[in-house]
Amino acid sequence: MPELPEVEIRRQYLETSSLHQVIAHIEVEDKKLLTTEYSTLINTLTGRQFVGTHRVGKNLFVLTDAPDVIVHMHFGMTGDLDYYHASLDRPRFARIVFEFTNGFNLGFLCPRKFERVGLIDDIDAFLKRKKIGEDGLVISLEDLIRQIQPKKAFIKPVLLDQHVVAGLGNWIVDEVLFQAYIHPEQRANTLTAIQFDQLHKAIRLVLETAIRYEATYRDFPNSFLIHVREWDNSPYDDVEAHKFCPRCGTRIERSEVGGRTTFFCPKEQVV
DNA sequence: GGCGTTGTTCGACT
DNA sequence: TAGTCGAACAACGC
């Protein structure tokens, strides 16, 4: 589930695997995954090299050796990268493959085809056009308040809005609100100064923790709510153990807020 | 084999 | 008008 931390991991992966290699060809299984004409993509990138990366929220930008040629990648809900030797089988769902002249390939994995790849010529202009907010890792408390304060909606959907702050997805928002002791259905314009401070700190804590553990949920501290989601290999033998608040032991509640599944502690997160 | 899931976009409503 | 909200989208794992 590529939210900010997962995209950051992919950025580091691309940075350490795929820079400074000449692109020989690009295979695209489904043109719908492209936001740029296939012929333009091929003509522009063939013979070029990736030279650097940049990330804002869930958006990954790959710089090339041409200053105004930048590849934009969005991983949708399930996208991933896989760098592999051309002699090996193409990884499952590698629907876009950058083939380098050195015999290695960078596969862009798109299991559900919600992912997108395309060319842009200016990162700032792109962010402005898409109205992407400040990245969750760098936004200041003052800017966070300025973005959230005027909104009357529930705090959870506000935090999910990439225009407000970029990079938070469904589970991260639940985790952030849990760490900040804020109910997901509290109205954004009713947050107190103390709550804004807790919220700002919680965003940092959750994002930095997720990046430190390379977004491997089972390794997260036990104080995290994420374990109730029973994703991948739970660290608990007793499946019941993580259905309770790690701080107060109250049974975690599951509901729907803004159309998304939401977990929270009904005792510590009150409206 | 039907349902749940994920992020973004778009249309409808206030 | 702009803000808010919910449905739709694709396709997989369970």
mmCIF file of C-alpha atoms (C1' of nucleotides) in Angstrom:
data_model
loop_
_atom_site.group_PDB
_atom_site.id
_atom_site.type_symbol
_atom_site.label_atom_id
_atom_site.label_comp_id
_atom_site.label_asym_id
_atom_site.label_seq_id
_atom_site.Cartn_x
_atom_site.Cartn_y
_atom_site.Cartn_z
ATOM 1 C CA MET A 1 0.000 0.000 0.000
ATOM 2 C CA PRO A 2 2.240 2.748 -1.190
ATOM 3 C CA GLU A 3 1.833 5.741 1.059
ATOM 4 C CA LEU A 4 4.634 8.195 1.721
ATOM 5 C CA PRO A 5 6.966 5.727 3.511
ATOM 6 C CA GLU A 6 6.590 3.024 0.871
ATOM 7 C CA VAL A 7 7.208 5.530 -1.907
ATOM 8 C CA GLU A 8 10.281 6.731 -0.022
ATOM 9 C CA ILE A 9 11.538 3.129 0.137
ATOM 10 C CA ARG A 10 10.966 2.768 -3.599
ATOM 11 C CA ARG A 11 12.787 6.043 -4.195
ATOM 12 C CA GLN A 12 15.809 4.737 -2.297
ATOM 13 C CA TYR A 13 15.572 1.445 -4.190
ATOM 14 C CA LEU A 14 15.560 3.149 -7.571
ATOM 15 C CA GLU A 15 18.341 5.478 -6.458
ATOM 16 C CA THR A 16 20.636 2.605 -5.498
ATOM 17 C CA SER A 17 19.794 0.281 -8.394
ATOM 18 C CA SER A 18 18.952 2.181 -11.543
ATOM 19 C CA LEU A 19 20.959 5.393 -11.907
ATOM 20 C CA HIS A 20 23.580 6.057 -14.604
ATOM 21 C CA GLN A 21 22.570 3.271 -16.966
ATOM 22 C CA VAL A 22 21.619 3.976 -20.549
ATOM 23 C CA ILE A 23 18.015 3.239 -21.424
ATOM 24 C CA ALA A 24 17.871 1.034 -24.514
ATOM 25 C CA HIS A 25 14.135 0.470 -24.704
ATOM 26 C CA ILE A 26 10.913 0.608 -22.716
ATOM 27 C CA GLU A 27 8.306 -2.142 -22.847
ATOM 28 C CA VAL A 28 4.744 -1.143 -22.034
ATOM 29 C CA GLU A 29 2.104 -3.832 -21.757
ATOM 30 C CA ASP A 30 -0.860 -1.496 -21.278
ATOM 31 C CA LYS A 31 -0.746 2.043 -22.664
ATOM 32 C CA LYS A 32 -3.444 3.140 -20.236
ATOM 33 C CA LEU A 33 -0.783 3.152 -17.527
ATOM 34 C CA LEU A 34 0.984 6.017 -19.290
ATOM 35 C CA THR A 35 0.167 9.695 -18.916
ATOM 36 C CA THR A 36 2.400 10.449 -21.921
ATOM 37 C CA GLU A 37 2.088 9.082 -25.466
ATOM 38 C CA TYR A 38 4.069 5.873 -25.794
ATOM 39 C CA SER A 39 5.950 7.142 -28.852
ATOM 40 C CA THR A 40 6.898 10.343 -27.025
ATOM 41 C CA LEU A 41 8.095 8.313 -24.042
ATOM 42 C CA ILE A 42 10.276 6.106 -26.233
ATOM 43 C CA ASN A 43 11.644 8.958 -28.329
ATOM 44 C CA THR A 44 12.434 11.082 -25.299
ATOM 45 C CA LEU A 45 13.956 8.475 -23.003
ATOM 46 C CA THR A 46 15.866 6.162 -25.339
ATOM 47 C CA GLY A 47 19.584 6.814 -24.888
ATOM 48 C CA ARG A 48 18.971 8.757 -21.672
ATOM 49 C CA GLN A 49 20.005 7.839 -18.134
ATOM 50 C CA PHE A 50 18.340 8.303 -14.767
ATOM 51 C CA VAL A 51 20.544 10.560 -12.647
ATOM 52 C CA GLY A 52 18.576 11.308 -9.487
ATOM 53 C CA THR A 53 15.284 11.101 -7.639
ATOM 54 C CA HIS A 54 12.900 13.351 -5.776
ATOM 55 C CA ARG A 55 9.759 12.568 -3.800
ATOM 56 C CA VAL A 56 6.808 14.679 -2.710
ATOM 57 C CA GLY A 57 4.073 12.827 -0.866
ATOM 58 C CA LYS A 58 3.256 9.712 -2.859
ATOM 59 C CA ASN A 59 4.798 11.095 -6.058
ATOM 60 C CA LEU A 60 8.200 9.887 -7.228
ATOM 61 C CA PHE A 61 10.170 11.962 -9.729
ATOM 62 C CA VAL A 62 13.108 10.462 -11.576
ATOM 63 C CA LEU A 63 15.532 12.993 -13.024
ATOM 64 C CA THR A 64 17.338 12.220 -16.279
ATOM 65 C CA ASP A 65 20.482 13.574 -17.884
ATOM 66 C CA ALA A 66 18.295 15.991 -19.819
ATOM 67 C CA PRO A 67 17.352 18.820 -17.433
ATOM 68 C CA ASP A 68 13.763 19.187 -18.586
ATOM 69 C CA VAL A 69 13.001 15.479 -18.910
ATOM 70 C CA ILE A 70 11.634 14.027 -15.680
ATOM 71 C CA VAL A 71 9.778 10.753 -15.231
ATOM 72 C CA HIS A 72 6.829 10.950 -12.864
ATOM 73 C CA MET A 73 5.730 7.754 -11.134
ATOM 74 C CA HIS A 74 2.653 7.198 -9.022
ATOM 75 C CA PHE A 75 2.269 3.808 -7.395
ATOM 76 C CA GLY A 76 -1.484 3.877 -6.958
ATOM 77 C CA MET A 77 -2.525 1.342 -4.389
ATOM 78 C CA THR A 78 -0.246 -1.581 -5.159
ATOM 79 C CA GLY A 79 2.621 -0.416 -7.375
ATOM 80 C CA ASP A 80 6.197 -1.560 -6.837
ATOM 81 C CA LEU A 81 9.624 -1.659 -8.462
ATOM 82 C CA ASP A 82 11.836 -4.620 -9.295
ATOM 83 C CA TYR A 83 15.358 -4.366 -10.715
ATOM 84 C CA TYR A 84 16.386 -7.638 -12.287
ATOM 85 C CA HIS A 85 18.670 -9.116 -14.903
ATOM 86 C CA ALA A 86 17.180 -9.450 -18.366
ATOM 87 C CA SER A 87 18.069 -13.141 -18.432
ATOM 88 C CA LEU A 88 15.507 -13.773 -15.698
ATOM 89 C CA ASP A 89 11.790 -14.055 -16.257
ATOM 90 C CA ARG A 90 9.915 -10.817 -16.278
ATOM 91 C CA PRO A 91 8.431 -10.353 -12.787
ATOM 92 C CA ARG A 92 4.706 -10.837 -12.486
ATOM 93 C CA PHE A 93 2.794 -7.580 -13.156
ATOM 94 C CA ALA A 94 5.873 -5.805 -14.543
ATOM 95 C CA ARG A 95 3.705 -4.055 -17.102
ATOM 96 C CA ILE A 96 6.235 -1.274 -17.746
ATOM 97 C CA VAL A 97 9.891 -2.274 -18.091
ATOM 98 C CA PHE A 98 12.850 0.067 -18.531
ATOM 99 C CA GLU A 99 15.528 -1.943 -20.316
ATOM 100 C CA PHE A 100 19.086 -0.732 -19.822
ATOM 101 C CA THR A 101 21.968 -1.422 -22.221
ATOM 102 C CA ASN A 102 23.906 -3.169 -19.433
ATOM 103 C CA GLY A 103 21.518 -6.117 -19.433
ATOM 104 C CA PHE A 104 19.477 -5.114 -16.410
ATOM 105 C CA ASN A 105 15.822 -4.095 -16.327
ATOM 106 C CA LEU A 106 13.783 -1.916 -14.017
ATOM 107 C CA GLY A 107 10.254 -3.264 -13.832
ATOM 108 C CA PHE A 108 7.368 -1.078 -12.721
ATOM 109 C CA LEU A 109 4.917 -3.536 -11.176
ATOM 110 C CA CYS A 110 1.242 -2.681 -11.579
ATOM 111 C CA PRO A 111 -0.930 -5.511 -10.248
ATOM 112 C CA ARG A 112 -4.149 -3.489 -10.338
ATOM 113 C CA LYS A 113 -3.389 -0.984 -13.058
ATOM 114 C CA PHE A 114 -4.024 1.984 -10.802
ATOM 115 C CA GLU A 115 -0.425 3.050 -11.251
ATOM 116 C CA ARG A 116 0.787 5.784 -13.614
ATOM 117 C CA VAL A 117 4.028 6.727 -15.370
ATOM 118 C CA GLY A 118 4.624 9.754 -17.551
ATOM 119 C CA LEU A 119 6.963 12.563 -18.516
ATOM 120 C CA ILE A 120 6.952 16.057 -17.067
ATOM 121 C CA ASP A 121 9.357 18.935 -17.601
ATOM 122 C CA ASP A 122 9.094 20.827 -14.305
ATOM 123 C CA ILE A 123 8.437 19.348 -10.857
ATOM 124 C CA ASP A 124 7.240 22.578 -9.248
ATOM 125 C CA ALA A 125 4.874 23.317 -12.098
ATOM 126 C CA PHE A 126 3.514 19.770 -11.880
ATOM 127 C CA LEU A 127 2.922 20.030 -8.126
ATOM 128 C CA LYS A 128 1.248 23.385 -8.553
ATOM 129 C CA ARG A 129 -0.997 22.137 -11.349
ATOM 130 C CA LYS A 130 -1.987 19.084 -9.310
ATOM 131 C CA LYS A 131 -2.323 21.229 -6.194
ATOM 132 C CA ILE A 132 -0.205 18.761 -4.196
ATOM 133 C CA GLY A 133 0.284 20.037 -0.656
ATOM 134 C CA GLU A 134 3.484 20.099 1.362
ATOM 135 C CA ASP A 135 5.126 16.763 2.062
ATOM 136 C CA GLY A 136 4.132 15.246 5.405
ATOM 137 C CA LEU A 137 7.746 14.953 6.517
ATOM 138 C CA VAL A 138 8.589 18.616 6.038
ATOM 139 C CA ILE A 139 5.370 20.552 6.677
ATOM 140 C CA SER A 140 5.641 23.004 9.573
ATOM 141 C CA LEU A 141 3.143 23.169 12.416
ATOM 142 C CA GLU A 142 2.072 26.628 11.235
ATOM 143 C CA ASP A 143 1.390 25.448 7.681
ATOM 144 C CA LEU A 144 -0.440 22.381 8.952
ATOM 145 C CA ILE A 145 -2.754 24.574 11.025
ATOM 146 C CA ARG A 146 -3.233 26.970 8.112
ATOM 147 C CA GLN A 147 -4.328 24.072 5.898
ATOM 148 C CA ILE A 148 -6.602 22.281 8.353
ATOM 149 C CA GLN A 149 -8.119 25.067 10.455
ATOM 150 C CA PRO A 150 -10.599 26.379 7.828
ATOM 151 C CA LYS A 151 -12.045 22.953 6.999
ATOM 152 C CA LYS A 152 -15.326 21.803 8.459
ATOM 153 C CA ALA A 153 -15.088 18.166 7.408
ATOM 154 C CA PHE A 154 -14.013 15.291 9.664
ATOM 155 C CA ILE A 155 -10.302 15.374 10.397
ATOM 156 C CA LYS A 156 -9.688 11.965 8.825
ATOM 157 C CA PRO A 157 -10.765 12.779 5.250
ATOM 158 C CA VAL A 158 -9.039 16.154 5.571
ATOM 159 C CA LEU A 159 -5.749 14.431 6.339
ATOM 160 C CA LEU A 160 -6.276 12.039 3.441
ATOM 161 C CA ASP A 161 -6.612 14.990 1.062
ATOM 162 C CA GLN A 162 -3.294 15.332 -0.797
ATOM 163 C CA HIS A 163 -3.946 19.072 -1.256
ATOM 164 C CA VAL A 164 -3.804 19.588 2.514
ATOM 165 C CA VAL A 165 -0.698 17.562 3.295
ATOM 166 C CA ALA A 166 0.909 15.113 0.882
ATOM 167 C CA GLY A 167 1.669 11.473 1.562
ATOM 168 C CA LEU A 168 -0.830 10.258 4.157
ATOM 169 C CA GLY A 169 -3.005 7.281 3.234
ATOM 170 C CA ASN A 170 -5.653 5.293 5.034
ATOM 171 C CA TRP A 171 -3.672 3.344 7.623
ATOM 172 C CA ILE A 172 -1.245 6.189 8.304
ATOM 173 C CA VAL A 173 -4.062 8.590 9.085
ATOM 174 C CA ASP A 174 -5.555 6.065 11.525
ATOM 175 C CA GLU A 175 -2.158 5.646 13.145
ATOM 176 C CA VAL A 176 -1.514 9.394 13.293
ATOM 177 C CA LEU A 177 -4.882 10.115 14.898
ATOM 178 C CA PHE A 178 -4.358 7.281 17.367
ATOM 179 C CA GLN A 179 -0.927 8.592 18.357
ATOM 180 C CA ALA A 180 -2.381 12.111 18.658
ATOM 181 C CA TYR A 181 -5.436 11.031 20.727
ATOM 182 C CA ILE A 182 -7.838 12.544 18.183
ATOM 183 C CA HIS A 183 -11.136 10.985 17.076
ATOM 184 C CA PRO A 184 -11.312 10.508 13.287
ATOM 185 C CA GLU A 185 -14.717 12.204 13.213
ATOM 186 C CA GLN A 186 -13.740 15.335 15.088
ATOM 187 C CA ARG A 187 -14.412 18.340 12.854
ATOM 188 C CA ALA A 188 -11.166 19.828 11.541
ATOM 189 C CA ASN A 189 -12.092 23.372 12.576
ATOM 190 C CA THR A 190 -12.593 22.319 16.195
ATOM 191 C CA LEU A 191 -9.050 21.115 16.840
ATOM 192 C CA THR A 192 -7.359 22.896 19.732
ATOM 193 C CA ALA A 193 -3.816 24.260 19.715
ATOM 194 C CA ILE A 194 -2.730 21.291 21.828
ATOM 195 C CA GLN A 195 -4.315 18.865 19.383
ATOM 196 C CA PHE A 196 -2.620 20.527 16.431
ATOM 197 C CA ASP A 197 0.701 20.166 18.215
ATOM 198 C CA GLN A 198 0.027 16.486 18.944
ATOM 199 C CA LEU A 199 -1.106 15.970 15.367
ATOM 200 C CA HIS A 200 2.025 17.535 13.921
ATOM 201 C CA LYS A 201 4.272 15.433 16.157
ATOM 202 C CA ALA A 202 2.295 12.273 15.379
ATOM 203 C CA ILE A 203 2.632 12.758 11.619
ATOM 204 C CA ARG A 204 6.401 12.976 12.003
ATOM 205 C CA LEU A 205 6.530 10.019 14.379
ATOM 206 C CA VAL A 206 4.479 7.704 12.188
ATOM 207 C CA LEU A 207 6.183 8.613 8.916
ATOM 208 C CA GLU A 208 9.691 8.392 10.351
ATOM 209 C CA THR A 209 8.919 5.102 12.100
ATOM 210 C CA ALA A 210 7.488 3.603 8.922
ATOM 211 C CA ILE A 211 10.534 4.643 6.913
ATOM 212 C CA ARG A 212 12.940 3.367 9.593
ATOM 213 C CA TYR A 213 11.330 -0.077 9.508
ATOM 214 C CA GLU A 214 11.116 0.085 5.723
ATOM 215 C CA ALA A 215 7.351 -0.034 5.932
ATOM 216 C CA THR A 216 7.422 -3.577 7.304
ATOM 217 C CA TYR A 217 4.442 -3.380 9.587
ATOM 218 C CA ARG A 218 5.153 -6.352 11.813
ATOM 219 C CA ASP A 219 8.386 -4.692 12.981
ATOM 220 C CA PHE A 220 6.659 -1.530 14.175
ATOM 221 C CA PRO A 221 6.653 -0.812 17.922
ATOM 222 C CA ASN A 222 3.884 -2.478 19.896
ATOM 223 C CA SER A 223 2.561 0.980 20.770
ATOM 224 C CA PHE A 224 1.295 1.256 17.209
ATOM 225 C CA LEU A 225 -2.309 0.700 16.215
ATOM 226 C CA ILE A 226 -1.333 -0.847 12.901
ATOM 227 C CA HIS A 227 -1.169 -4.317 14.392
ATOM 228 C CA VAL A 228 -4.966 -4.461 14.568
ATOM 229 C CA ARG A 229 -5.075 -4.654 10.790
ATOM 230 C CA GLU A 230 -3.690 -8.179 10.768
ATOM 231 C CA TRP A 231 -1.741 -7.647 7.626
ATOM 232 C CA ASP A 232 1.310 -9.739 6.810
ATOM 233 C CA ASN A 233 2.842 -11.915 9.510
ATOM 234 C CA SER A 234 1.599 -10.659 12.802
ATOM 235 C CA PRO A 235 4.152 -10.688 15.624
ATOM 236 C CA TYR A 236 1.503 -12.152 17.891
ATOM 237 C CA ASP A 237 0.646 -15.806 18.290
ATOM 238 C CA ASP A 238 -2.670 -14.866 19.772
ATOM 239 C CA VAL A 239 -4.686 -13.145 17.064
ATOM 240 C CA GLU A 240 -6.904 -11.615 19.719
ATOM 241 C CA ALA A 241 -4.016 -9.828 21.402
ATOM 242 C CA HIS A 242 -3.795 -7.001 18.899
ATOM 243 C CA LYS A 243 -7.485 -6.226 18.805
ATOM 244 C CA PHE A 244 -7.030 -4.114 21.909
ATOM 245 C CA CYS A 245 -5.570 -0.660 22.465
ATOM 246 C CA PRO A 246 -1.851 -1.105 23.207
ATOM 247 C CA ARG A 247 -2.077 1.688 25.789
ATOM 248 C CA CYS A 248 -5.306 1.184 27.708
ATOM 249 C CA GLY A 249 -6.499 -2.280 26.691
ATOM 250 C CA THR A 250 -9.871 -1.139 25.396
ATOM 251 C CA ARG A 251 -11.175 -3.085 22.436
ATOM 252 C CA ILE A 252 -10.331 -1.202 19.234
ATOM 253 C CA GLU A 253 -13.372 -0.076 17.300
ATOM 254 C CA ARG A 254 -13.760 -0.524 13.574
ATOM 255 C CA SER A 255 -16.016 1.781 11.606
ATOM 256 C CA GLU A 256 -16.236 3.625 8.315
ATOM 257 C CA VAL A 257 -15.223 7.279 8.000
ATOM 258 C CA GLY A 258 -15.239 9.030 4.658
ATOM 259 C CA GLY A 259 -15.909 5.714 2.978
ATOM 260 C CA ARG A 260 -12.731 4.117 4.343
ATOM 261 C CA THR A 261 -12.302 1.450 6.954
ATOM 262 C CA THR A 262 -11.210 3.142 10.178
ATOM 263 C CA PHE A 263 -9.756 1.822 13.435
ATOM 264 C CA PHE A 264 -9.592 3.830 16.644
ATOM 265 C CA CYS A 265 -9.629 3.509 20.424
ATOM 266 C CA PRO A 266 -13.104 4.537 21.603
ATOM 267 C CA LYS A 267 -11.804 5.396 25.075
ATOM 268 C CA GLU A 268 -8.793 7.536 24.236
ATOM 269 C CA GLN A 269 -9.975 9.098 20.973
ATOM 270 C CA VAL A 270 -13.158 10.957 21.773
ATOM 271 C CA VAL A 271 -14.931 13.715 19.884
ATOM 272 C "C1'" DG B 1 -16.624 -16.803 -6.185
ATOM 273 C "C1'" DG B 2 -18.146 -12.635 -3.996
ATOM 274 C "C1'" DC B 3 -16.264 -9.185 -1.114
ATOM 275 C "C1'" DG B 4 -12.870 -6.035 0.611
ATOM 276 C "C1'" DT B 5 -9.193 -3.315 -0.362
ATOM 277 C "C1'" DT B 6 -6.243 0.626 -1.992
ATOM 278 C "C1'" DG B 7 -5.640 6.225 -3.974
ATOM 279 C "C1'" DT B 8 -7.479 9.423 -7.012
ATOM 280 C "C1'" DT B 9 -10.868 11.512 -9.854
ATOM 281 C "C1'" DC B 10 -15.153 13.112 -10.976
ATOM 282 C "C1'" DG B 11 -19.817 14.339 -10.479
ATOM 283 C "C1'" DA B 12 -23.497 15.788 -7.466
ATOM 284 C "C1'" DC B 13 -25.017 18.218 -3.819
ATOM 285 C "C1'" DT B 14 -24.876 22.017 -0.326
ATOM 286 C "C1'" DT C 1 -18.310 29.539 -5.990
ATOM 287 C "C1'" DA C 2 -16.071 26.551 -3.397
ATOM 288 C "C1'" DG C 3 -16.244 23.020 -0.110
ATOM 289 C "C1'" DT C 4 -17.734 18.581 0.925
ATOM 290 C "C1'" DC C 5 -18.934 13.889 0.126
ATOM 291 C "C1'" DG C 6 -19.558 9.576 -1.960
ATOM 292 C "C1'" DA C 7 -19.368 6.621 -5.967
ATOM 293 C "C1'" DA C 8 -16.564 4.705 -9.480
ATOM 294 C "C1'" DC C 9 -12.500 2.881 -11.210
ATOM 295 C "C1'" DA C 10 -9.221 -2.276 -11.948
ATOM 296 C "C1'" DA C 11 -8.026 -6.342 -10.495
ATOM 297 C "C1'" DC C 12 -6.130 -8.983 -7.111
ATOM 298 C "C1'" DG C 13 -6.060 -11.906 -2.583
ATOM 299 C "C1'" DC C 14 -8.720 -14.139 0.626
#
